[in-house]
Amino acid sequence: MQPVVQFRNVNKHYGSSIAVDSLDLSIEPGQFVTLLGPSGCGKSTTLRMLGGFETPTSGEIYLDGKEISRLPPNKRNVNIVFQDYALFPHLSVRRNVAFGLELKGLASEAIHKRTMELLSLVRLQEFADRMPAQLSGGQRQRVALMRALAPNPNVLLLDEPLSALDAKLRQQMQVELKSIQRTTGKTFIFVTHDQEEALTMSDVIVVMNSGRIEQMGDPHTLYSRPRSRFVANFIGESNFIEGTLKGTKGGLAAIEWNGSVVHAGLNGQDLQAGSRVAVALRPEAVSVFAAKPAEKLAFEGRITQRLFKGDHTSLTIELPNGQVIAAQLDPVALSRITDDRVWIGWREEDAVALAD
Amino acid sequence: MRHYFSDAPKTALQASYWVFVIYLLLPLTLMTAMSFKDANFIAFPIGDWTLGWYAKVVQDKQFLEASGYSIFIALMTTIFATIMGVWIALLISAEGIWGRAAIFALACLPAVVPGLINAISMRIFIRVLDIPTGTGAIILGHTVHAVPFVVIMVLTRLRSMPNNLIDAARDLGADSFIAFIRITIPFLAPALVGGMIFCVLTSIDDFVRTFFLGGYQPTLPMLIFAKVQGGMSPEINAMATLVLIVTAAVGLYAEHFTRRSRT
């Protein structure tokens, strides 16, 4: 399938600072793609270059196989939902949604029909004649979304559109966005710094850092098989234990750490024996035992903190070598832990060895 | 903080406010009262009341011609000053413009230069360029004076305009001209209306510049001035009262309009 959006070796410099660094990215049609990263990672610049609000310093951007790198925004078949919605304050909801259709020169009955269809999709028909100032945050958000969808773009761009909403509304909108994406079948490119939002909605997540792509993949792969320390740390929480790589065998790495040899998944990486590596371990993958298990490798430690989180309890465990490990225990597992002196272990396939 | 202000200073503050209001309004009230006096000289008591002076004023060909002339000049001034003011405001608010502060200072200068100095310099200017005194010169002088008010009002409004409104319009298919007409102008509307009314009022009110730049045809302030020199009569009071009512109504409407649009 031909990618709907393609970045080929795209760079964007502002003076001496590099916002986007040799970006190569292909996006398949009909997917919900999230650009995820901390602020300043280049995700918004990437989106704005696709929308036509920034021009790449070098490289090409293709939309449906056509080069669009230097076309103005009004000549591109993409539309954007802005972070603060940017609704036109002097136009009613209906006129806001109709704006793009009017500029396309459609007949007024056709515009009216399409506008009302779109508004009914988000249950806002009765609000058609209100002004934007008379709407709640969530309603404005939905009007902005429909205004951007009205001209029927190939690709819809969303620049952190949920960040101004409160937590509960944000969750509702996540569900709604995802379902609108499914019903319309359009490609959505969503920018956020919120990893939870990214995991919930995306078909594909592109993790960006310092203007480069760190890793791209479906949410499950990114969570369970991070390819860099940055990704392991940015998506969810991770423990990192640092040691020396002894060797690799059958997709597993053997690492010397704390006087023992521990194993961790290699994740297809090519790591050199003798190099320093970090083993990433999710807190929920850490097993905690009340007594030293006979057949398993386990390390003795001491619980220094217990934080009750409702459905689970977060433990902070300190090992004699000073290493601190975070663990998550459900109530059943926790009930077996009576003493602060514990042993921890993990399944080899749950840990991932990463270049340090 | 409240206890620092006992009731006595508060009462004094309120009293002095009312003294100020009386000081401000008493001359205007006297003038208005005299315009209804049925006698040829201005003095108390008023005695008989009449609307005769108003009847005389609205039939006075000189008054009507001068009013028409003043309104014509005011409208022309408003058109030129609005176009120039909006243009300068857009220039100043544009990104990456060089010498922003200097442009702003220069654009605002005519508002703070004393009217007389301004008038004399304009007179010398038109003499050098060989522009005849009269309608064109008056409009030129009034426009220079009015532009800063438009610039300041439009600039204030522009600064409160979210950056990405234009981006959104461009994104939805508007070129930069259509975005300007359909988004920027409507957003500026309250400032434009306020600024235009201000232009009209300053132009109609202007005496000094008109005096130096005008020809033989008198504007309203010049006519009133000429009549006053020939001796005060209640007819002048009636004229002045009419001008007062109209300008106050327009000014209050402008204030109301800009205030309401701000929300």
XYZ file of N, CA and C in Angstrom, chain A residues 59 64 80 131 144 176 196 202-203 221 245 351:
36
model
N 14.964 18.440 2.590
C 14.188 17.211 2.555
C 12.824 17.429 1.934
N 0.054 11.542 -0.415
C -0.496 10.728 -1.511
C 0.453 10.673 -2.699
N -6.066 20.737 10.205
C -5.467 20.621 11.540
C -6.456 21.066 12.611
N -22.610 30.928 19.474
C -21.276 31.432 19.185
C -20.265 30.593 19.992
N -14.223 22.198 16.667
C -12.940 22.339 15.973
C -12.639 21.081 15.154
N -14.019 9.119 22.033
C -14.776 9.690 20.928
C -13.899 9.903 19.686
N 0.062 8.036 28.199
C -1.145 7.248 28.438
C -2.149 7.444 27.300
N -3.719 4.935 19.951
C -2.973 4.801 18.697
C -2.972 3.407 18.102
N -2.907 3.350 16.771
C -2.524 2.125 16.081
C -1.003 2.065 16.023
N 4.054 -3.288 21.499
C 5.478 -3.519 21.242
C 6.329 -2.461 21.944
N 27.747 -6.784 29.708
C 27.244 -7.880 28.890
C 28.302 -8.972 28.793
N 12.334 -8.921 31.055
C 13.364 -7.878 31.121
C 13.927 -7.646 29.720
